[in-house]
Amino acid sequence: MATENDDLVDALAQISFATMAVLSKAAADNDLSLTQLRVLGILRDRRMRMAALAGFLGLEKSTLSGLVDRAERRGLLERAPSAGDGRAVDVFITPVGAAHAARVHASIRQALSPLTNELAPAEQRRLQSLLEKILPPNVPS
Amino acid sequence: MATENDDLVDALAQISFATMAVLSKAAADNDLSLTQLRVLGILRDRRMRMAALAGFLGLEKSTLSGLVDRAERRGLLERAPSAGDGRAVDVFITPVGAAHAARVHASIRQALSPLTNELAPAEQRRLQSLLEKILPPNVPS
DNA sequence: TATTGTTATACTCTATAACTATA
DNA sequence: TATAGTTATAGAGTATAACAATA
């Protein structure tokens, strides 16, 4: 069952663990979980209904309720009735939340660059183009 | 502050989110969390003391106690007194745990290969070697 | 009846602090 | 005194099930 690209799959998994460790730490340093960071990233440039956002994140509605509760309590997000459907609720980012997200994203770039700087410029370009080839289409932010 | 390798950093982050989603799902399908999966992967070929394993994972000792408790209750791991230091405790994987881990790893490879198969064989080799260059040294399994 | 969202409940993961036993 | 590990406690993230309000 093992094919010759098992090593590539392993390398991908390992690089992902290492990257996610960096992302988690950057988020944690700014008092955000990885999920909160994802939410802020998604809402950076749009307002969404709860159900749509939950679907986007692959989470249950009830999970998102708690997530938004906590973020709203901290002033990072806000809720408002959705126009047109009396049942629906929109969520959107606040200026405070946006500033927070921007700060974390900057520190992520900084924390990750030592990794990428292991490579010569030409190799960096090559790696980027290979990664972009295998990247699934609709990954937000 | 933005440098020309921001796009590479972004690609790395995105590929990591996509990969981790696959890993999480494969683990969840087998009733394991990502952390449990990591633990099983690490213990696949070694026996470790609690403190060493916690350090390896970047977790507190108390966190690992709970993690090992639950895995032990399910028959995936076992504890035993460590030879030579009366305070220390070794953890190791059981045959059941090893079988479990092997199953998840197989399904991860399977789930990830559509991604890597977007590339021609030569590109796969190139990507693997680039990833291995930037991989931090002591990432296990 | 079906959909949107919240609440209640339960479990896992995580950390901090206090504790026991050994070194 | 310092180190190894556990326990107690608390909070976040997650899901399932039951519910209210609207469609």
PDB file of C-alpha atoms in Angstrom, chain A:
ATOM      1  CA  MET A   1       0.000   0.000   0.000  1.00  0.00           C
ATOM      2  CA  ALA A   2       2.984   2.316   0.517  1.00  0.00           C
ATOM      3  CA  THR A   3       3.752   4.281  -2.596  1.00  0.00           C
ATOM      4  CA  GLU A   4       6.868   6.228  -3.482  1.00  0.00           C
ATOM      5  CA  ASN A   5       5.282   9.524  -2.487  1.00  0.00           C
ATOM      6  CA  ASP A   6       4.791   8.517   1.130  1.00  0.00           C
ATOM      7  CA  ASP A   7       7.863  10.548   1.968  1.00  0.00           C
ATOM      8  CA  LEU A   8       6.336  13.630   0.404  1.00  0.00           C
ATOM      9  CA  VAL A   9       3.135  13.100   2.363  1.00  0.00           C
ATOM     10  CA  ASP A  10       5.198  12.756   5.535  1.00  0.00           C
ATOM     11  CA  ALA A  11       7.142  15.921   4.776  1.00  0.00           C
ATOM     12  CA  LEU A  12       3.879  17.752   4.182  1.00  0.00           C
ATOM     13  CA  ALA A  13       2.472  16.525   7.479  1.00  0.00           C
ATOM     14  CA  GLN A  14       5.625  17.500   9.342  1.00  0.00           C
ATOM     15  CA  ILE A  15       5.872  20.943   7.839  1.00  0.00           C
ATOM     16  CA  SER A  16       2.223  21.444   8.712  1.00  0.00           C
ATOM     17  CA  PHE A  17       2.745  20.500  12.343  1.00  0.00           C
ATOM     18  CA  ALA A  18       5.694  22.876  12.542  1.00  0.00           C
ATOM     19  CA  THR A  19       3.760  25.673  10.868  1.00  0.00           C
ATOM     20  CA  MET A  20       0.686  25.174  13.005  1.00  0.00           C
ATOM     21  CA  ALA A  21       2.856  25.316  16.117  1.00  0.00           C
ATOM     22  CA  VAL A  22       4.054  28.733  14.981  1.00  0.00           C
ATOM     23  CA  LEU A  23       0.512  29.883  14.189  1.00  0.00           C
ATOM     24  CA  SER A  24      -0.801  28.634  17.526  1.00  0.00           C
ATOM     25  CA  LYS A  25       1.920  30.369  19.434  1.00  0.00           C
ATOM     26  CA  ALA A  26       1.405  33.656  17.595  1.00  0.00           C
ATOM     27  CA  ALA A  27      -2.321  33.434  18.265  1.00  0.00           C
ATOM     28  CA  ALA A  28      -1.807  32.471  21.900  1.00  0.00           C
ATOM     29  CA  ASP A  29       0.632  35.352  22.420  1.00  0.00           C
ATOM     30  CA  ASN A  30      -2.249  37.599  21.423  1.00  0.00           C
ATOM     31  CA  ASP A  31      -4.773  35.725  23.555  1.00  0.00           C
ATOM     32  CA  LEU A  32      -6.487  34.043  20.647  1.00  0.00           C
ATOM     33  CA  SER A  33      -7.040  30.405  19.871  1.00  0.00           C
ATOM     34  CA  LEU A  34      -6.405  29.150  16.381  1.00  0.00           C
ATOM     35  CA  THR A  35     -10.138  29.001  15.775  1.00  0.00           C
ATOM     36  CA  GLN A  36     -10.680  32.564  16.940  1.00  0.00           C
ATOM     37  CA  LEU A  37      -7.882  33.642  14.645  1.00  0.00           C
ATOM     38  CA  ARG A  38      -9.535  31.864  11.747  1.00  0.00           C
ATOM     39  CA  VAL A  39     -12.843  33.528  12.511  1.00  0.00           C
ATOM     40  CA  LEU A  40     -11.263  36.964  12.603  1.00  0.00           C
ATOM     41  CA  GLY A  41      -9.440  36.238   9.349  1.00  0.00           C
ATOM     42  CA  ILE A  42     -12.624  35.226   7.594  1.00  0.00           C
ATOM     43  CA  LEU A  43     -14.636  38.175   8.890  1.00  0.00           C
ATOM     44  CA  ARG A  44     -11.868  40.614   8.018  1.00  0.00           C
ATOM     45  CA  ASP A  45     -13.548  41.537   4.769  1.00  0.00           C
ATOM     46  CA  ARG A  46     -17.127  40.282   5.055  1.00  0.00           C
ATOM     47  CA  ARG A  47     -20.181  40.029   7.287  1.00  0.00           C
ATOM     48  CA  MET A  48     -21.748  36.591   7.533  1.00  0.00           C
ATOM     49  CA  ARG A  49     -24.729  34.825   8.990  1.00  0.00           C
ATOM     50  CA  MET A  50     -24.038  32.397  11.819  1.00  0.00           C
ATOM     51  CA  ALA A  51     -25.002  29.311   9.860  1.00  0.00           C
ATOM     52  CA  ALA A  52     -22.883  30.301   6.860  1.00  0.00           C
ATOM     53  CA  LEU A  53     -19.866  30.970   9.042  1.00  0.00           C
ATOM     54  CA  ALA A  54     -20.304  27.683  10.908  1.00  0.00           C
ATOM     55  CA  GLY A  55     -20.481  25.866   7.579  1.00  0.00           C
ATOM     56  CA  PHE A  56     -17.363  27.633   6.362  1.00  0.00           C
ATOM     57  CA  LEU A  57     -15.453  26.579   9.459  1.00  0.00           C
ATOM     58  CA  GLY A  58     -16.895  23.075   9.497  1.00  0.00           C
ATOM     59  CA  LEU A  59     -18.323  23.575  12.989  1.00  0.00           C
ATOM     60  CA  GLU A  60     -21.739  23.025  14.543  1.00  0.00           C
ATOM     61  CA  LYS A  61     -23.964  26.055  15.004  1.00  0.00           C
ATOM     62  CA  SER A  62     -23.871  25.591  18.747  1.00  0.00           C
ATOM     63  CA  THR A  63     -20.083  25.597  18.738  1.00  0.00           C
ATOM     64  CA  LEU A  64     -20.054  28.844  16.838  1.00  0.00           C
ATOM     65  CA  SER A  65     -22.540  30.385  19.267  1.00  0.00           C
ATOM     66  CA  GLY A  66     -20.061  29.890  22.105  1.00  0.00           C
ATOM     67  CA  LEU A  67     -17.131  31.062  20.015  1.00  0.00           C
ATOM     68  CA  VAL A  68     -18.922  34.261  19.027  1.00  0.00           C
ATOM     69  CA  ASP A  69     -20.177  34.778  22.578  1.00  0.00           C
ATOM     70  CA  ARG A  70     -16.653  34.844  23.904  1.00  0.00           C
ATOM     71  CA  ALA A  71     -15.304  37.035  21.118  1.00  0.00           C
ATOM     72  CA  GLU A  72     -18.220  39.438  21.495  1.00  0.00           C
ATOM     73  CA  ARG A  73     -17.651  39.661  25.240  1.00  0.00           C
ATOM     74  CA  ARG A  74     -14.104  40.772  24.435  1.00  0.00           C
ATOM     75  CA  GLY A  75     -15.239  43.343  21.886  1.00  0.00           C
ATOM     76  CA  LEU A  76     -13.676  41.569  18.900  1.00  0.00           C
ATOM     77  CA  LEU A  77     -16.925  40.723  17.101  1.00  0.00           C
ATOM     78  CA  GLU A  78     -20.499  41.936  17.082  1.00  0.00           C
ATOM     79  CA  ARG A  79     -23.872  40.423  16.262  1.00  0.00           C
ATOM     80  CA  ALA A  80     -26.797  42.152  14.537  1.00  0.00           C
ATOM     81  CA  PRO A  81     -30.135  40.982  13.164  1.00  0.00           C
ATOM     82  CA  SER A  82     -29.848  39.978   9.535  1.00  0.00           C
ATOM     83  CA  ALA A  83     -31.805  42.050   7.040  1.00  0.00           C
ATOM     84  CA  GLY A  84     -34.509  40.086   5.268  1.00  0.00           C
ATOM     85  CA  ASP A  85     -34.747  37.019   7.514  1.00  0.00           C
ATOM     86  CA  GLY A  86     -36.063  37.510  11.015  1.00  0.00           C
ATOM     87  CA  ARG A  87     -34.453  34.302  12.212  1.00  0.00           C
ATOM     88  CA  ALA A  88     -30.935  35.012  11.040  1.00  0.00           C
ATOM     89  CA  VAL A  89     -28.094  36.803  12.795  1.00  0.00           C
ATOM     90  CA  ASP A  90     -25.107  38.468  11.144  1.00  0.00           C
ATOM     91  CA  VAL A  91     -21.651  38.512  12.714  1.00  0.00           C
ATOM     92  CA  PHE A  92     -19.004  41.058  11.842  1.00  0.00           C
ATOM     93  CA  ILE A  93     -15.629  42.184  13.065  1.00  0.00           C
ATOM     94  CA  THR A  94     -15.088  45.330  15.140  1.00  0.00           C
ATOM     95  CA  PRO A  95     -12.209  47.788  14.643  1.00  0.00           C
ATOM     96  CA  VAL A  96     -10.635  46.325  17.777  1.00  0.00           C
ATOM     97  CA  GLY A  97     -10.977  42.819  16.373  1.00  0.00           C
ATOM     98  CA  ALA A  98      -9.506  43.878  13.038  1.00  0.00           C
ATOM     99  CA  ALA A  99      -6.527  45.515  14.707  1.00  0.00           C
ATOM    100  CA  HIS A 100      -5.993  42.402  16.780  1.00  0.00           C
ATOM    101  CA  ALA A 101      -6.073  40.184  13.707  1.00  0.00           C
ATOM    102  CA  ALA A 102      -3.670  42.420  11.827  1.00  0.00           C
ATOM    103  CA  ARG A 103      -1.208  42.291  14.688  1.00  0.00           C
ATOM    104  CA  VAL A 104      -1.307  38.496  14.821  1.00  0.00           C
ATOM    105  CA  HIS A 105      -0.930  38.154  11.081  1.00  0.00           C
ATOM    106  CA  ALA A 106       2.139  40.366  11.157  1.00  0.00           C
ATOM    107  CA  SER A 107       3.718  38.309  13.911  1.00  0.00           C
ATOM    108  CA  ILE A 108       2.935  35.110  12.045  1.00  0.00           C
ATOM    109  CA  ARG A 109       4.760  36.362   8.984  1.00  0.00           C
ATOM    110  CA  GLN A 110       7.674  37.322  11.152  1.00  0.00           C
ATOM    111  CA  ALA A 111       7.738  34.001  13.008  1.00  0.00           C
ATOM    112  CA  LEU A 112       7.506  31.981   9.828  1.00  0.00           C
ATOM    113  CA  SER A 113      10.123  33.808   7.822  1.00  0.00           C
ATOM    114  CA  PRO A 114      13.142  32.198   9.530  1.00  0.00           C
ATOM    115  CA  LEU A 115      11.790  28.945   8.174  1.00  0.00           C
ATOM    116  CA  THR A 116      11.423  30.120   4.633  1.00  0.00           C
ATOM    117  CA  ASN A 117      14.722  31.970   4.772  1.00  0.00           C
ATOM    118  CA  GLU A 118      16.498  28.639   4.987  1.00  0.00           C
ATOM    119  CA  LEU A 119      16.089  28.677   1.226  1.00  0.00           C
ATOM    120  CA  ALA A 120      17.819  30.702  -1.441  1.00  0.00           C
ATOM    121  CA  PRO A 121      15.573  33.206  -3.235  1.00  0.00           C
ATOM    122  CA  ALA A 122      15.214  31.015  -6.307  1.00  0.00           C
ATOM    123  CA  GLU A 123      14.247  28.060  -4.140  1.00  0.00           C
ATOM    124  CA  GLN A 124      11.706  30.183  -2.309  1.00  0.00           C
ATOM    125  CA  ARG A 125      10.017  31.074  -5.569  1.00  0.00           C
ATOM    126  CA  ARG A 126      10.058  27.457  -6.645  1.00  0.00           C
ATOM    127  CA  LEU A 127       8.550  26.277  -3.377  1.00  0.00           C
ATOM    128  CA  GLN A 128       5.854  28.918  -3.492  1.00  0.00           C
ATOM    129  CA  SER A 129       4.809  27.931  -6.986  1.00  0.00           C
ATOM    130  CA  LEU A 130       4.714  24.244  -6.083  1.00  0.00           C
ATOM    131  CA  LEU A 131       2.614  24.907  -3.001  1.00  0.00           C
ATOM    132  CA  GLU A 132       0.213  27.091  -4.922  1.00  0.00           C
ATOM    133  CA  LYS A 133      -0.267  24.302  -7.408  1.00  0.00           C
ATOM    134  CA  ILE A 134      -1.541  21.904  -4.808  1.00  0.00           C
ATOM    135  CA  LEU A 135      -3.462  24.454  -2.753  1.00  0.00           C
ATOM    136  CA  PRO A 136      -7.215  23.805  -2.683  1.00  0.00           C
ATOM    137  CA  PRO A 137      -9.164  26.666  -4.314  1.00  0.00           C
ATOM    138  CA  ASN A 138     -11.379  28.386  -1.744  1.00  0.00           C
ATOM    139  CA  VAL A 139      -9.139  28.805   1.271  1.00  0.00           C
ATOM    140  CA  PRO A 140     -10.045  32.172   2.772  1.00  0.00           C
ATOM    141  CA  SER A 141      -7.713  34.856   4.034  1.00  0.00           C
TER     142      SER A 141
END
